[in-house]
Amino acid sequence: SMKSRTVLQLLFNPFTHDARVSKECASLVKAGFDVHVFCLAHTGLPTQEEREGVKIRRFSFLLQGTRPFRGRGHWMYAECYLRMLIASLELRPMWVQANDLEALPLGYLITRLAGGRLLYDSHELWRDCGFLGNWPGWARRAVSTMEGFLGGKADQVVTVSEGIARELRAQYGIQLPLVIRNVPPPSSLQVPFPGIKERLGLCTKTRLIVHSGNLQTDRGLDILLKAMATLPPSIHLAVLGVGD
């Protein structure tokens, strides 16, 4: 039945540029699964759309409409959790994939209440993530305990590299996670694309440091800039990404 082929992806971003989840969804659609994505609303994006066979539903916050998702309080996430949970009870997916730690408790609740199996896809080593650096020790320990407990309850844990897989097993005593690397599609690798130095008008022999990723606090960008001040001016820094 179609219900037995339904996969629900839980994602706490607007699903505009999450390449890993996009590729996973494309693979599932190609394999004949009915793929749904529950994610966060954002200004200018439709609340429901279908993209290459993937059914996307974005959940806004009742009291805040579709304002940008960054900077919301934790209570707003709780509201979003509840609305996604109610919607999932009608969908009753065969598999629920919780992408990253913030989606893991919701994925566990859905599988407990609506049935189905839980897959935890850990894109990061969350216990040591920078944004937890300013949290009190008891809060970091609580997050780690929660991840270990719920990760152990998952039917399958997936991650991005062998090193993170080994660390998760060592931290939590769970079965060695399955590694699915985040590799670009072969077709994209065949398209010529100018290098960063060429786009910046730098000589190919120029030494260049590149920071790639979200521009936000707790990622060491301030340390990187201070370090650049100690290096010769012939060494350049390129910062790629968007953020606060």
mmCIF file of C-alpha atoms in Angstrom, residues 11-132:
data_model
loop_
_atom_site.group_PDB
_atom_site.id
_atom_site.type_symbol
_atom_site.label_atom_id
_atom_site.label_comp_id
_atom_site.label_asym_id
_atom_site.label_seq_id
_atom_site.Cartn_x
_atom_site.Cartn_y
_atom_site.Cartn_z
ATOM 1 C CA LEU A 11 13.763 19.261 8.965
ATOM 2 C CA PHE A 12 14.094 22.416 11.067
ATOM 3 C CA ASN A 13 14.987 24.808 8.282
ATOM 4 C CA PRO A 14 12.896 26.075 5.309
ATOM 5 C CA PHE A 15 14.328 23.387 2.959
ATOM 6 C CA THR A 16 15.647 25.796 0.372
ATOM 7 C CA HIS A 17 19.297 24.713 0.173
ATOM 8 C CA ASP A 18 19.758 21.575 2.285
ATOM 9 C CA ALA A 19 21.690 19.576 -0.313
ATOM 10 C CA ARG A 20 21.996 16.428 1.795
ATOM 11 C CA VAL A 21 18.268 16.086 2.448
ATOM 12 C CA SER A 22 17.466 17.005 -1.182
ATOM 13 C CA LYS A 23 19.661 14.185 -2.465
ATOM 14 C CA GLU A 24 18.211 11.721 0.030
ATOM 15 C CA CYS A 25 14.681 12.672 -1.045
ATOM 16 C CA ALA A 26 15.584 12.282 -4.730
ATOM 17 C CA SER A 27 16.981 8.801 -4.059
ATOM 18 C CA LEU A 28 13.838 7.795 -2.149
ATOM 19 C CA VAL A 29 11.530 9.076 -4.910
ATOM 20 C CA LYS A 30 13.571 7.204 -7.516
ATOM 21 C CA ALA A 31 13.190 4.036 -5.423
ATOM 22 C CA GLY A 32 9.414 4.409 -5.496
ATOM 23 C CA PHE A 33 8.700 5.891 -2.064
ATOM 24 C CA ASP A 34 6.075 8.530 -1.272
ATOM 25 C CA VAL A 35 8.263 11.253 0.251
ATOM 26 C CA HIS A 36 6.988 14.052 2.497
ATOM 27 C CA VAL A 37 9.041 16.823 4.115
ATOM 28 C CA PHE A 38 7.879 18.740 7.193
ATOM 29 C CA CYS A 39 10.000 21.882 7.612
ATOM 30 C CA LEU A 40 9.783 25.520 8.777
ATOM 31 C CA ALA A 41 7.940 28.356 7.061
ATOM 32 C CA HIS A 42 9.824 31.381 5.804
ATOM 33 C CA THR A 43 8.824 34.672 4.231
ATOM 34 C CA GLY A 44 8.149 34.330 0.500
ATOM 35 C CA LEU A 45 8.007 30.532 0.451
ATOM 36 C CA PRO A 46 4.787 28.551 -0.153
ATOM 37 C CA THR A 47 3.369 26.656 2.803
ATOM 38 C CA GLN A 48 2.840 23.635 0.534
ATOM 39 C CA GLU A 49 4.542 22.652 -2.697
ATOM 40 C CA GLU A 50 5.666 19.594 -4.635
ATOM 41 C CA ARG A 51 9.214 19.608 -5.933
ATOM 42 C CA GLU A 52 10.489 16.773 -8.126
ATOM 43 C CA GLY A 53 8.030 14.345 -6.587
ATOM 44 C CA VAL A 54 8.677 15.444 -2.997
ATOM 45 C CA LYS A 55 5.698 16.850 -1.089
ATOM 46 C CA ILE A 56 6.842 19.755 1.094
ATOM 47 C CA ARG A 57 4.821 21.286 3.914
ATOM 48 C CA ARG A 58 6.150 24.305 5.779
ATOM 49 C CA PHE A 59 4.831 24.991 9.261
ATOM 50 C CA SER A 60 4.458 28.602 10.343
ATOM 51 C CA PHE A 61 4.085 29.804 13.900
ATOM 52 C CA LEU A 62 0.495 30.781 14.662
ATOM 53 C CA LEU A 63 1.442 33.914 16.610
ATOM 54 C CA GLN A 64 4.225 35.032 14.281
ATOM 55 C CA GLY A 65 2.959 34.139 10.805
ATOM 56 C CA THR A 66 5.758 33.420 8.361
ATOM 57 C CA ARG A 67 8.446 35.762 9.644
ATOM 58 C CA PRO A 68 12.028 34.504 9.181
ATOM 59 C CA PHE A 69 12.687 31.399 11.230
ATOM 60 C CA ARG A 70 15.916 32.547 12.868
ATOM 61 C CA GLY A 71 15.902 34.011 16.350
ATOM 62 C CA ARG A 72 12.700 32.432 17.599
ATOM 63 C CA GLY A 73 12.290 31.402 21.199
ATOM 64 C CA HIS A 74 12.265 27.760 22.270
ATOM 65 C CA TRP A 75 8.555 27.971 23.016
ATOM 66 C CA MET A 76 7.912 28.629 19.330
ATOM 67 C CA TYR A 77 9.726 25.412 18.460
ATOM 68 C CA ALA A 78 7.474 23.621 20.940
ATOM 69 C CA GLU A 79 4.440 24.974 19.087
ATOM 70 C CA CYS A 80 5.899 23.829 15.775
ATOM 71 C CA TYR A 81 6.635 20.392 17.277
ATOM 72 C CA LEU A 82 2.979 20.065 18.254
ATOM 73 C CA ARG A 83 1.641 21.100 14.841
ATOM 74 C CA MET A 84 3.994 18.713 13.016
ATOM 75 C CA LEU A 85 3.061 15.920 15.406
ATOM 76 C CA ILE A 86 -0.672 16.379 14.755
ATOM 77 C CA ALA A 87 -0.110 16.405 10.978
ATOM 78 C CA SER A 88 2.003 13.255 11.158
ATOM 79 C CA LEU A 89 -0.752 11.313 12.929
ATOM 80 C CA GLU A 90 -2.851 11.648 9.780
ATOM 81 C CA LEU A 91 0.052 10.786 7.475
ATOM 82 C CA ARG A 92 1.168 7.709 9.497
ATOM 83 C CA PRO A 93 4.489 7.222 7.648
ATOM 84 C CA MET A 94 6.333 3.923 7.428
ATOM 85 C CA TRP A 95 9.699 5.646 8.079
ATOM 86 C CA VAL A 96 10.387 8.901 9.907
ATOM 87 C CA GLN A 97 13.776 10.471 9.267
ATOM 88 C CA ALA A 98 14.816 12.980 11.921
ATOM 89 C CA ASN A 99 17.467 15.232 10.419
ATOM 90 C CA ASP A 100 19.754 16.436 13.192
ATOM 91 C CA LEU A 101 19.349 16.606 16.929
ATOM 92 C CA GLU A 102 16.532 19.177 17.055
ATOM 93 C CA ALA A 103 14.251 16.860 15.049
ATOM 94 C CA LEU A 104 15.110 13.688 16.979
ATOM 95 C CA PRO A 105 12.634 14.054 19.907
ATOM 96 C CA LEU A 106 9.811 14.808 17.472
ATOM 97 C CA GLY A 107 10.692 11.800 15.322
ATOM 98 C CA TYR A 108 10.653 9.590 18.393
ATOM 99 C CA LEU A 109 7.232 10.915 19.463
ATOM 100 C CA ILE A 110 5.773 10.362 15.997
ATOM 101 C CA THR A 111 6.926 6.751 15.793
ATOM 102 C CA ARG A 112 5.657 6.066 19.313
ATOM 103 C CA LEU A 113 2.215 7.517 18.594
ATOM 104 C CA ALA A 114 1.724 6.815 14.883
ATOM 105 C CA GLY A 115 3.865 3.716 14.418
ATOM 106 C CA GLY A 116 6.566 3.320 11.824
ATOM 107 C CA ARG A 117 10.333 3.210 12.182
ATOM 108 C CA LEU A 118 12.741 5.949 13.186
ATOM 109 C CA LEU A 119 15.917 6.893 11.351
ATOM 110 C CA TYR A 120 18.203 9.490 12.950
ATOM 111 C CA ASP A 121 20.462 11.282 10.457
ATOM 112 C CA SER A 122 23.115 13.140 12.446
ATOM 113 C CA HIS A 123 24.691 15.724 10.136
ATOM 114 C CA GLU A 124 27.024 16.942 12.894
ATOM 115 C CA LEU A 125 28.752 15.807 16.073
ATOM 116 C CA TRP A 126 26.154 17.645 18.107
ATOM 117 C CA ARG A 127 27.569 17.170 21.606
ATOM 118 C CA ASP A 128 30.591 19.277 20.672
ATOM 119 C CA CYS A 129 28.829 21.849 18.451
ATOM 120 C CA GLY A 130 29.842 25.468 18.960
ATOM 121 C CA PHE A 131 26.386 26.836 19.729
ATOM 122 C CA LEU A 132 26.301 24.709 22.914
#
